[in-house]
Tab-separated table of C-alpha atoms in Angstrom:
chain	number	residue	atom	x	y	z
A	1	UNK	CA	21.349	-0.218	-1.614
A	2	UNK	CA	24.719	-1.570	-2.723
A	3	UNK	CA	26.150	-0.532	-6.095
A	4	UNK	CA	29.254	-2.647	-6.598
A	5	UNK	CA	29.691	-1.320	-10.125
A	6	UNK	CA	30.186	2.182	-8.744
A	7	UNK	CA	31.996	1.281	-5.502
A	8	UNK	CA	34.146	-1.614	-6.628
A	9	UNK	CA	37.289	-0.047	-5.169
A	10	UNK	CA	35.547	0.809	-1.914
A	11	UNK	CA	34.416	-2.744	-1.174
A	12	UNK	CA	35.722	-5.188	1.425
A	13	UNK	CA	34.980	-8.661	2.785
A	14	UNK	CA	36.009	-9.942	6.220
A	15	UNK	CA	35.414	-13.171	8.108
A	16	UNK	CA	34.938	-11.557	11.497
A	17	UNK	CA	33.610	-14.278	13.759
A	18	UNK	CA	32.945	-17.984	14.210
A	19	UNK	CA	29.539	-18.979	15.590
A	20	UNK	CA	28.210	-22.317	16.763
A	21	UNK	CA	24.585	-23.274	16.030
A	22	UNK	CA	23.300	-26.761	16.905
A	23	UNK	CA	26.898	-27.926	17.218
A	24	UNK	CA	27.678	-26.667	13.701
A	25	UNK	CA	30.293	-23.958	13.149
A	26	UNK	CA	29.374	-21.011	10.943
A	27	UNK	CA	31.680	-18.219	9.887
A	28	UNK	CA	30.280	-14.698	9.803
A	29	UNK	CA	31.328	-12.646	6.787
A	30	UNK	CA	30.838	-8.879	6.752
A	31	UNK	CA	30.563	-7.412	3.250
A	32	UNK	CA	30.904	-3.654	2.749
A	33	UNK	CA	30.219	-1.773	-0.487
A	34	UNK	CA	30.571	1.947	0.063
A	35	UNK	CA	28.305	2.826	2.984
A	36	UNK	CA	26.229	-0.340	2.621
A	37	UNK	CA	27.069	-3.478	4.553
A	38	UNK	CA	25.548	-6.849	5.354
A	39	UNK	CA	26.437	-10.148	6.998
A	40	UNK	CA	26.605	-13.660	5.556
A	41	UNK	CA	26.911	-16.958	7.442
A	42	UNK	CA	28.608	-19.952	5.825
A	43	UNK	CA	29.923	-23.315	6.950
A	44	UNK	CA	33.387	-24.466	5.954
A	45	UNK	CA	31.802	-26.914	3.496
A	46	UNK	CA	30.198	-23.949	1.704
A	47	UNK	CA	33.666	-22.515	1.180
A	48	UNK	CA	34.838	-25.869	-0.181
A	49	UNK	CA	31.965	-26.051	-2.655
A	50	UNK	CA	32.571	-22.467	-3.806
A	51	UNK	CA	36.302	-23.060	-4.124
A	52	UNK	CA	35.816	-26.071	-6.408
A	53	UNK	CA	33.751	-23.932	-8.771
A	54	UNK	CA	36.171	-21.024	-8.709
A	55	UNK	CA	39.137	-23.333	-9.375
A	56	UNK	CA	37.495	-25.084	-12.325
A	57	UNK	CA	35.787	-22.100	-13.928
A	58	UNK	CA	37.611	-18.938	-12.854
A	59	UNK	CA	41.313	-19.773	-12.437
A	60	UNK	CA	41.583	-19.561	-8.660
A	61	UNK	CA	44.637	-21.421	-7.282
A	62	UNK	CA	43.707	-24.857	-5.958
A	63	UNK	CA	45.833	-24.719	-2.793
A	64	UNK	CA	44.495	-21.315	-1.689
A	65	UNK	CA	41.758	-22.734	0.573
A	66	UNK	CA	42.821	-23.966	4.040
A	67	UNK	CA	42.612	-27.793	4.149
A	68	UNK	CA	40.111	-29.921	5.989
A	69	UNK	CA	40.869	-31.499	9.358
A	70	UNK	CA	39.194	-34.737	10.326
A	71	UNK	CA	39.805	-34.798	14.085
A	72	UNK	CA	39.712	-32.109	16.777
A	73	UNK	CA	38.230	-29.590	14.382
A	74	UNK	CA	35.833	-28.195	17.001
A	75	UNK	CA	38.330	-26.827	19.476
A	76	UNK	CA	38.206	-23.046	19.976
A	77	UNK	CA	41.832	-22.718	18.958
A	78	UNK	CA	41.345	-24.593	15.703
A	79	UNK	CA	38.127	-22.736	14.874
A	80	UNK	CA	39.877	-19.391	15.354
A	81	UNK	CA	42.831	-20.499	13.216
A	82	UNK	CA	40.434	-21.594	10.475
A	83	UNK	CA	38.569	-18.273	10.706
A	84	UNK	CA	41.810	-16.392	10.155
A	85	UNK	CA	42.735	-18.668	7.244
A	86	UNK	CA	39.285	-18.299	5.651
A	87	UNK	CA	39.526	-14.536	6.090
A	88	UNK	CA	42.823	-14.489	4.173
A	89	UNK	CA	41.366	-16.806	1.539
A	90	UNK	CA	38.283	-14.678	1.009
A	91	UNK	CA	40.268	-11.434	0.790
A	92	UNK	CA	42.621	-12.939	-1.799
A	93	UNK	CA	39.808	-14.342	-3.912
A	94	UNK	CA	37.839	-11.088	-3.662
A	95	UNK	CA	40.848	-9.114	-4.852
A	96	UNK	CA	41.538	-11.588	-7.663
A	97	UNK	CA	37.914	-11.558	-8.932
A	98	UNK	CA	37.237	-7.887	-8.237
A	99	UNK	CA	36.851	-6.961	-11.898
A	100	UNK	CA	34.832	-9.954	-13.055
A	101	UNK	CA	32.871	-10.885	-9.905
A	102	UNK	CA	31.419	-14.183	-11.222
A	103	UNK	CA	27.846	-14.925	-10.213
A	104	UNK	CA	28.818	-17.940	-8.081
A	105	UNK	CA	31.020	-15.731	-5.927
A	106	UNK	CA	28.446	-12.908	-5.913
A	107	UNK	CA	25.729	-15.299	-4.707
A	108	UNK	CA	28.034	-16.722	-2.045
A	109	UNK	CA	28.430	-13.180	-0.691
A	110	UNK	CA	24.702	-12.387	-1.141
A	111	UNK	CA	25.287	-9.616	-3.659
A	112	UNK	CA	22.141	-10.850	-5.387
A	113	UNK	CA	20.113	-9.794	-2.308
A	114	UNK	CA	21.553	-6.365	-1.670
A	115	UNK	CA	23.325	-5.109	-4.800
A	116	UNK	CA	21.637	-3.364	-7.717
A	117	UNK	CA	23.457	-5.106	-10.549
A	118	UNK	CA	23.329	-8.669	-9.237
A	119	UNK	CA	19.761	-8.378	-7.965
A	120	UNK	CA	18.708	-7.290	-11.463
A	121	UNK	CA	20.559	-10.236	-13.010
A	122	UNK	CA	18.496	-12.643	-10.921
A	123	UNK	CA	15.295	-10.717	-11.637
A	124	UNK	CA	16.003	-10.690	-15.377
A	125	UNK	CA	16.533	-14.455	-15.343
A	126	UNK	CA	13.302	-15.018	-13.418
A	127	UNK	CA	11.264	-12.853	-15.790
A	128	UNK	CA	12.916	-14.406	-18.839
A	129	UNK	CA	11.832	-17.858	-17.664
A	130	UNK	CA	8.511	-17.033	-15.993
A	131	UNK	CA	7.478	-13.561	-17.169
A	132	UNK	CA	4.805	-14.632	-19.658
A	133	UNK	CA	3.233	-16.990	-17.118
A	134	UNK	CA	3.260	-14.327	-14.415
A	135	UNK	CA	1.556	-11.803	-16.684
A	136	UNK	CA	-1.051	-14.369	-17.616
A	137	UNK	CA	-1.855	-15.703	-14.128
A	138	UNK	CA	-1.270	-12.904	-11.636
A	139	UNK	CA	-3.937	-10.299	-10.996
A	140	UNK	CA	-1.315	-8.085	-9.389
A	141	UNK	CA	2.461	-8.333	-9.524
A	142	UNK	CA	4.344	-7.299	-6.406
A	143	UNK	CA	7.678	-5.530	-6.707
A	144	UNK	CA	9.844	-4.816	-3.675
A	145	UNK	CA	11.155	-1.293	-3.121
A	146	UNK	CA	14.647	-2.761	-3.584
A	147	UNK	CA	13.732	-4.029	-7.052
A	148	UNK	CA	12.110	-0.740	-8.048
A	149	UNK	CA	15.093	1.215	-6.728
A	150	UNK	CA	17.477	-1.059	-8.620
A	151	UNK	CA	15.525	-0.625	-11.862
A	152	UNK	CA	15.497	3.155	-11.451
A	153	UNK	CA	19.219	3.313	-10.644
A	154	UNK	CA	20.102	0.977	-13.504
A	155	UNK	CA	18.931	3.628	-15.965
A	156	UNK	CA	21.629	5.935	-14.613
A	157	UNK	CA	24.590	3.592	-15.071
A	158	UNK	CA	26.403	1.977	-17.940
A	159	UNK	CA	26.235	-1.796	-17.838
A	160	UNK	CA	29.737	-3.239	-17.397
A	161	UNK	CA	30.687	-6.380	-19.329
A	162	UNK	CA	30.621	-9.551	-17.237
A	163	UNK	CA	31.067	-13.226	-17.848
A	164	UNK	CA	27.263	-13.472	-18.039
A	165	UNK	CA	26.740	-13.264	-21.779
A	166	UNK	CA	23.610	-15.416	-21.659
A	167	UNK	CA	20.544	-13.648	-23.054
A	168	UNK	CA	18.422	-14.499	-20.023
A	169	UNK	CA	20.320	-12.026	-17.837
A	170	UNK	CA	19.635	-9.034	-20.073
A	171	UNK	CA	18.053	-5.987	-18.415
A	172	UNK	CA	15.653	-5.679	-21.340
A	173	UNK	CA	13.596	-8.605	-19.983
A	174	UNK	CA	12.796	-6.530	-16.896
A	175	UNK	CA	11.826	-3.494	-18.945
A	176	UNK	CA	9.651	-5.588	-21.235
A	177	UNK	CA	7.868	-7.167	-18.263
A	178	UNK	CA	7.328	-3.824	-16.511
A	179	UNK	CA	5.896	-2.281	-19.669
A	180	UNK	CA	3.209	-4.987	-19.733
A	181	UNK	CA	2.277	-5.079	-16.041
A	182	UNK	CA	-1.270	-3.790	-15.572
A	183	UNK	CA	-1.621	-4.188	-11.807
A	184	UNK	CA	1.247	-3.363	-9.451
A	185	UNK	CA	1.597	-3.739	-5.681
A	186	UNK	CA	4.375	-2.053	-3.656
A	187	UNK	CA	4.931	-2.614	0.054
A	188	UNK	CA	7.340	-0.570	2.149
A	189	UNK	CA	9.127	-1.130	5.430
A	190	UNK	CA	11.215	0.804	7.946
A	191	UNK	CA	12.924	-2.361	9.150
A	192	UNK	CA	16.447	-3.130	8.027
A	193	UNK	CA	16.542	-5.587	5.168
A	194	UNK	CA	17.855	-8.979	6.221
A	195	UNK	CA	21.299	-8.652	7.782
A	196	UNK	CA	22.062	-5.370	5.997
A	197	UNK	CA	21.843	-1.728	7.049
A	198	UNK	CA	19.493	-1.041	4.115
A	199	UNK	CA	16.116	0.469	5.078
A	200	UNK	CA	13.690	0.065	2.133
A	201	UNK	CA	11.714	3.212	2.952
A	202	UNK	CA	14.859	5.294	2.554
A	203	UNK	CA	15.335	4.269	-1.081
A	204	UNK	CA	14.101	6.322	-4.034
A	205	UNK	CA	12.421	4.966	-7.144
A	206	UNK	CA	10.254	6.043	-10.049
A	207	UNK	CA	7.569	4.281	-12.065
A	208	UNK	CA	8.544	5.309	-15.589
A	209	UNK	CA	8.968	1.680	-16.696
A	210	UNK	CA	5.267	0.890	-16.204
A	211	UNK	CA	3.649	1.995	-19.458
A	212	UNK	CA	0.413	-0.017	-19.226
A	213	UNK	CA	-0.409	0.221	-15.526
A	214	UNK	CA	-4.120	0.569	-14.703
A	215	UNK	CA	-4.087	-0.447	-11.018
A	216	UNK	CA	-1.543	0.620	-8.384
A	217	UNK	CA	-1.507	-0.379	-4.709
A	218	UNK	CA	1.006	1.270	-2.358
A	219	UNK	CA	1.259	0.095	1.258
A	220	UNK	CA	3.448	1.748	3.866
A	221	UNK	CA	5.648	3.618	1.386
A	222	UNK	CA	6.425	7.292	2.101
A	223	UNK	CA	5.556	9.483	-0.858
A	224	UNK	CA	9.058	10.930	-0.643
A	225	UNK	CA	10.382	7.613	-1.999
A	226	UNK	CA	8.486	8.016	-5.272
A	227	UNK	CA	10.209	10.401	-7.662
A	228	UNK	CA	8.004	10.273	-10.751
A	229	UNK	CA	4.461	9.200	-11.647
A	230	UNK	CA	3.950	11.258	-14.783
A	231	UNK	CA	3.824	8.211	-17.042
A	232	UNK	CA	0.767	6.903	-15.141
A	233	UNK	CA	-1.504	9.898	-15.750
A	234	UNK	CA	-2.736	8.593	-19.081
A	235	UNK	CA	-3.349	4.977	-18.041
A	236	UNK	CA	-4.043	4.544	-14.310
A	237	UNK	CA	-7.642	3.679	-13.413
A	238	UNK	CA	-7.391	2.638	-9.756
A	239	UNK	CA	-5.038	3.994	-7.068
A	240	UNK	CA	-4.650	2.812	-3.455
A	241	UNK	CA	-2.228	4.382	-0.979
A	242	UNK	CA	-2.426	3.024	2.587
A	243	UNK	CA	-0.452	3.639	5.791
A	244	UNK	CA	1.845	6.098	4.060
A	245	UNK	CA	1.368	9.072	6.430
A	246	UNK	CA	-0.065	11.070	3.521
A	247	UNK	CA	-1.422	14.473	4.579
A	248	UNK	CA	-2.841	15.620	1.233
A	249	UNK	CA	-3.780	13.849	-1.988
A	250	UNK	CA	-1.368	15.934	-4.007
A	251	UNK	CA	1.563	14.214	-2.292
A	252	UNK	CA	1.012	11.459	-4.832
A	253	UNK	CA	-1.015	13.119	-7.572
A	254	UNK	CA	1.619	15.841	-7.978
A	255	UNK	CA	4.681	14.032	-6.642
A	256	UNK	CA	6.872	14.959	-9.633
A	257	UNK	CA	5.655	18.577	-9.972
A	258	UNK	CA	4.888	19.386	-6.348
A	259	UNK	CA	7.236	22.360	-6.305
A	260	UNK	CA	5.530	24.101	-9.204
A	261	UNK	CA	2.888	26.792	-9.023
A	262	UNK	CA	-0.531	25.151	-9.339
A	263	UNK	CA	-1.770	27.874	-11.706
A	264	UNK	CA	0.892	26.871	-14.236
A	265	UNK	CA	-0.035	23.187	-14.283
A	266	UNK	CA	-3.232	23.514	-16.314
A	267	UNK	CA	-4.164	20.262	-18.059
A	268	UNK	CA	-0.663	18.806	-18.063
A	269	UNK	CA	-1.153	16.860	-14.827
A	270	UNK	CA	-4.739	15.678	-15.233
A	271	UNK	CA	-5.285	12.013	-14.400
A	272	UNK	CA	-7.335	11.188	-17.455
A	273	UNK	CA	-8.651	7.723	-16.540
A	274	UNK	CA	-8.414	7.583	-12.760
A	275	UNK	CA	-11.841	6.558	-11.428
A	276	UNK	CA	-11.033	4.925	-8.064
A	277	UNK	CA	-8.925	6.496	-5.293
A	278	UNK	CA	-8.361	4.804	-1.931
A	279	UNK	CA	-6.246	6.730	0.575
A	280	UNK	CA	-7.509	4.944	3.690
A	281	UNK	CA	-5.400	4.889	6.871
A	282	UNK	CA	-3.344	8.042	6.405
A	283	UNK	CA	-3.160	11.501	8.024
A	284	UNK	CA	-5.299	13.520	5.601
A	285	UNK	CA	-7.061	16.407	7.351
A	286	UNK	CA	-8.469	18.176	4.283
A	287	UNK	CA	-9.256	17.525	0.637
A	288	UNK	CA	-7.563	20.320	-1.268
A	289	UNK	CA	-7.635	21.636	-4.830
A	290	UNK	CA	-5.740	18.600	-6.149
A	291	UNK	CA	-9.044	16.697	-6.272
A	292	UNK	CA	-9.753	18.611	-9.491
A	293	UNK	CA	-6.939	16.668	-11.142
A	294	UNK	CA	-9.147	13.554	-11.245
A	295	UNK	CA	-12.280	14.727	-13.108
A	296	UNK	CA	-13.411	11.154	-13.902
A	297	UNK	CA	-13.371	10.008	-10.267
A	298	UNK	CA	-16.240	7.659	-9.355
A	299	UNK	CA	-15.140	6.211	-6.007
A	300	UNK	CA	-13.250	8.035	-3.243
A	301	UNK	CA	-12.183	6.260	-0.055
A	302	UNK	CA	-10.682	8.423	2.688
A	303	UNK	CA	-11.496	6.125	5.585
A	304	UNK	CA	-9.349	6.286	8.742
A	305	UNK	CA	-7.968	9.775	8.285
A	306	UNK	CA	-8.347	13.067	10.209
A	307	UNK	CA	-11.075	14.856	8.247
A	308	UNK	CA	-13.440	17.140	10.126
A	309	UNK	CA	-15.340	18.686	7.227
A	310	UNK	CA	-15.980	18.146	3.548
A	311	UNK	CA	-14.802	20.684	1.031
A	312	UNK	CA	-16.604	21.413	-2.222
A	313	UNK	CA	-16.117	18.394	-4.506
A	314	UNK	CA	-19.095	19.162	-6.728
A	315	UNK	CA	-16.660	19.364	-9.663
A	316	UNK	CA	-16.507	15.553	-9.539
A	317	UNK	CA	-19.606	14.992	-11.614
A	318	UNK	CA	-19.084	11.220	-11.851
A	319	UNK	CA	-18.480	10.621	-8.135
A	320	UNK	CA	-20.923	8.026	-6.815
A	321	UNK	CA	-19.276	6.301	-3.840
A	322	UNK	CA	-17.740	8.212	-0.913
A	323	UNK	CA	-16.206	6.472	2.107
A	324	UNK	CA	-15.406	8.811	4.999
A	325	UNK	CA	-15.682	6.303	7.830
A	326	UNK	CA	-13.427	6.560	10.890
A	327	UNK	CA	-12.728	10.266	10.576
A	328	UNK	CA	-13.689	13.205	12.820
A	329	UNK	CA	-16.923	14.529	11.298
A	330	UNK	CA	-19.467	15.973	13.700
A	331	UNK	CA	-21.462	18.285	11.407
A	332	UNK	CA	-22.541	17.550	7.845
A	333	UNK	CA	-24.227	20.771	6.755
A	334	UNK	CA	-25.520	21.386	3.235
A	335	UNK	CA	-23.754	18.440	1.704
A	336	UNK	CA	-25.977	18.701	-1.370
A	337	UNK	CA	-24.006	21.837	-2.293
A	338	UNK	CA	-20.667	20.032	-1.919
A	339	UNK	CA	-21.401	16.726	-3.632
A	340	UNK	CA	-23.004	15.988	-6.973
A	341	UNK	CA	-25.071	12.907	-7.742
A	342	UNK	CA	-23.696	10.806	-4.908
A	343	UNK	CA	-25.142	7.307	-4.571
A	344	UNK	CA	-23.385	5.801	-1.562
A	345	UNK	CA	-21.905	7.451	1.555
A	346	UNK	CA	-20.154	5.693	4.425
A	347	UNK	CA	-19.745	7.911	7.491
A	348	UNK	CA	-19.628	5.184	10.101
A	349	UNK	CA	-17.478	5.685	13.207
A	350	UNK	CA	-17.555	9.469	13.285
A	351	UNK	CA	-19.230	11.893	15.739
A	352	UNK	CA	-22.309	12.915	13.758
A	353	UNK	CA	-25.375	14.018	15.744
A	354	UNK	CA	-27.825	15.123	13.036
A	355	UNK	CA	-29.041	13.958	9.616
A	356	UNK	CA	-30.111	17.414	8.490
A	357	UNK	CA	-27.181	17.883	6.089
A	358	UNK	CA	-28.283	14.899	3.974
A	359	UNK	CA	-31.854	16.086	3.346
A	360	UNK	CA	-31.296	17.137	-0.290
A	361	UNK	CA	-29.073	14.329	-1.554
A	362	UNK	CA	-31.759	13.097	-3.898
A	363	UNK	CA	-29.591	10.502	-5.664
A	364	UNK	CA	-28.494	8.846	-2.429
A	365	UNK	CA	-29.203	5.101	-2.276
A	366	UNK	CA	-27.057	4.025	0.689
A	367	UNK	CA	-26.156	5.890	3.887
A	368	UNK	CA	-24.026	4.272	6.582
A	369	UNK	CA	-24.046	6.223	9.851
A	370	UNK	CA	-23.239	3.347	12.185
A	371	UNK	CA	-21.281	4.161	15.346
A	372	UNK	CA	-22.108	7.864	15.557
A	373	UNK	CA	-23.908	10.030	18.141
A	374	UNK	CA	-27.468	10.214	16.782
A	375	UNK	CA	-29.852	9.921	19.713
A	376	UNK	CA	-33.192	11.237	18.417
A	377	UNK	CA	-35.327	9.074	16.130
A	378	UNK	CA	-36.900	12.253	14.771
A	379	UNK	CA	-33.666	12.917	12.872
A	380	UNK	CA	-34.875	10.394	10.310
A	381	UNK	CA	-37.402	12.980	9.165
A	382	UNK	CA	-34.571	14.737	7.312
A	383	UNK	CA	-33.908	11.761	5.030
A	384	UNK	CA	-37.225	9.898	4.889
A	385	UNK	CA	-38.244	11.701	1.697
A	386	UNK	CA	-35.093	10.909	-0.273
A	387	UNK	CA	-36.621	9.056	-3.257
A	388	UNK	CA	-33.724	6.658	-3.924
A	389	UNK	CA	-32.634	5.779	-0.398
A	390	UNK	CA	-32.813	2.019	0.218
A	391	UNK	CA	-30.009	1.211	2.676
A	392	UNK	CA	-29.601	2.929	6.038
A	393	UNK	CA	-27.297	2.038	8.931
A	394	UNK	CA	-27.831	3.558	12.377
A	395	UNK	CA	-26.519	0.663	14.416
A	396	UNK	CA	-24.375	1.487	17.481
A	397	UNK	CA	-25.868	4.990	17.735
A	398	UNK	CA	-27.628	5.921	20.993
A	399	UNK	CA	-30.929	5.931	19.133
A	400	UNK	CA	-30.503	2.265	18.235
A	401	UNK	CA	-30.931	1.278	21.877
A	402	UNK	CA	-34.290	3.039	22.272
A	403	UNK	CA	-37.570	1.099	22.556
A	404	UNK	CA	-39.109	0.061	19.210
A	405	UNK	CA	-36.194	1.738	17.414
A	406	UNK	CA	-36.569	-0.161	14.144
A	407	UNK	CA	-40.313	0.351	13.903
A	408	UNK	CA	-40.079	4.054	14.681
A	409	UNK	CA	-37.422	4.551	11.979
A	410	UNK	CA	-39.170	2.488	9.307
A	411	UNK	CA	-42.545	4.112	9.969
A	412	UNK	CA	-41.228	7.529	8.919
A	413	UNK	CA	-40.617	6.315	5.355
A	414	UNK	CA	-44.381	6.097	4.847
A	415	UNK	CA	-45.293	4.260	1.627
A	416	UNK	CA	-41.663	3.189	1.107
A	417	UNK	CA	-41.239	1.544	4.516
A	418	UNK	CA	-41.115	-1.953	3.030
A	419	UNK	CA	-38.290	-0.939	0.673
A	420	UNK	CA	-35.910	0.277	3.370
A	421	UNK	CA	-33.114	-2.009	4.532
A	422	UNK	CA	-32.256	-0.804	8.038
A	423	UNK	CA	-29.002	-2.015	9.597
A	424	UNK	CA	-28.618	-4.600	6.863
A	425	UNK	CA	-32.110	-6.052	7.378
A	426	UNK	CA	-35.448	-5.283	5.797
A	427	UNK	CA	-38.515	-4.928	7.989
A	428	UNK	CA	-40.404	-8.081	8.887
A	429	UNK	CA	-44.168	-8.300	8.349
A	430	UNK	CA	-44.674	-7.858	12.064
A	431	UNK	CA	-42.555	-4.697	12.060
A	432	UNK	CA	-44.416	-3.372	9.027
A	433	UNK	CA	-47.804	-4.010	10.661
A	434	UNK	CA	-46.696	-2.206	13.821
A	435	UNK	CA	-45.255	0.645	11.768
A	436	UNK	CA	-48.533	1.069	9.875
A	437	UNK	CA	-50.445	1.283	13.134
A	438	UNK	CA	-47.991	3.895	14.460
A	439	UNK	CA	-48.288	5.780	11.214
A	440	UNK	CA	-52.069	5.844	11.383
A	441	UNK	CA	-52.000	7.000	14.998
A	442	UNK	CA	-49.494	9.692	14.124
A	443	UNK	CA	-51.627	11.026	11.289
A	444	UNK	CA	-54.710	11.125	13.458
A	445	UNK	CA	-52.954	12.686	16.419
A	446	UNK	CA	-51.062	15.203	14.319
A	447	UNK	CA	-54.309	16.251	12.718
A	448	UNK	CA	-55.719	17.096	16.146
A	449	UNK	CA	-52.626	18.823	17.439
A	450	UNK	CA	-52.920	22.630	17.577
A	451	UNK	CA	-50.375	24.394	15.402
A	452	UNK	CA	-48.829	26.229	18.367
A	453	UNK	CA	-47.861	22.843	19.834
A	454	UNK	CA	-46.394	21.312	16.691
A	455	UNK	CA	-42.960	22.786	17.400
A	456	UNK	CA	-42.958	21.592	20.993
A	457	UNK	CA	-40.428	18.773	20.859
A	458	UNK	CA	-41.436	17.132	24.097
A	459	UNK	CA	-45.123	17.078	23.128
A	460	UNK	CA	-44.282	15.874	19.641
A	461	UNK	CA	-42.108	13.153	21.016
A	462	UNK	CA	-44.862	12.140	23.434
A	463	UNK	CA	-47.382	11.903	20.570
A	464	UNK	CA	-45.048	9.816	18.455
A	465	UNK	CA	-44.448	7.355	21.273
């Protein structure tokens, strides 16, 4: 991002080309500040309007601008001559106003879009005029990476005096607004910004200005861009990080102390109020020790990652909702030893074949196993005695295409069959009547089945059908 304050003497402007759009001539200006550059298009009339302001308010010589021409002002020769004249004009004015850089000239050259100091002037004015209304009406305020980078960099530089002495342009308005924001949204991009060579996802920023933040949403921002989150550990309640190529949770949770030995961190990096974490659509392939840094966690969403197994998260005593959909789970063994009093699990769109691992999750109320590989209705036996289970999804599994699938599943819940909502639908009276008949037949037949045949799967399956 441009920093004209620091690279004032390494800045240039050039009118490099004349372009015709819809029979209107535009002049392309290339602005360079250090290694940052961008392009600006202006008509001749824009130069005239700027010049009038600079003459009246900033002492620019009146005859410096090349004059208008009424006739034959579209010929290639004339357009090129005007380009050269405008190039000389712009260079002279830029040199003359290099130290003061009035806002009218800065806006003409789009410094307010790409430069730290002038972007912050515009932001300060906006928040001075609208800040209270924004805080009152918006559920979440969205800052661009450019704005966050500018705020972070502004702390590192002394503010030079300018002609803008008006209170509304003071940086303090930005800091005051940030300190009151409770919900923040940040969206990244790898595309160049506007006509510049600035790539937002290559800029660094911190979040130290946000003293009251309780909800943070980060979309498409590499964790390497974020330099500090320490100020959020005492306030943040909800955290979402999507499409950020995150491999482990500690890339964010420990972003400012990642290089330190974990044994030396102790309680200094605990997220004291964080109850909701959503890291969907990343590249996480394991949940490591960093999960212990969020002891109050109630909801964990790791959908659309690369997980193949669940580590021990029994230390999360308050965890109730776990979303692991669209991962790579195939086995879910002894999950009761890895999870505490879990209430809701979403494992849809995985490769799970058996329900055995869920048999002792006695607090479980909702289990979504849609789009997996369960093909035997007898698997329901593992979960039919869970006392709190009310919602079960098996849709788009092979078993869901079998004859009388719903009735055969519901029947296994015995006295609770009317309470079960299967695939988002409770059993109809007809299904319940059929299930009761199947249940009665099963009890009778099982009572007559010799014990040496009870483990014969084919015979058992035949009896149940």
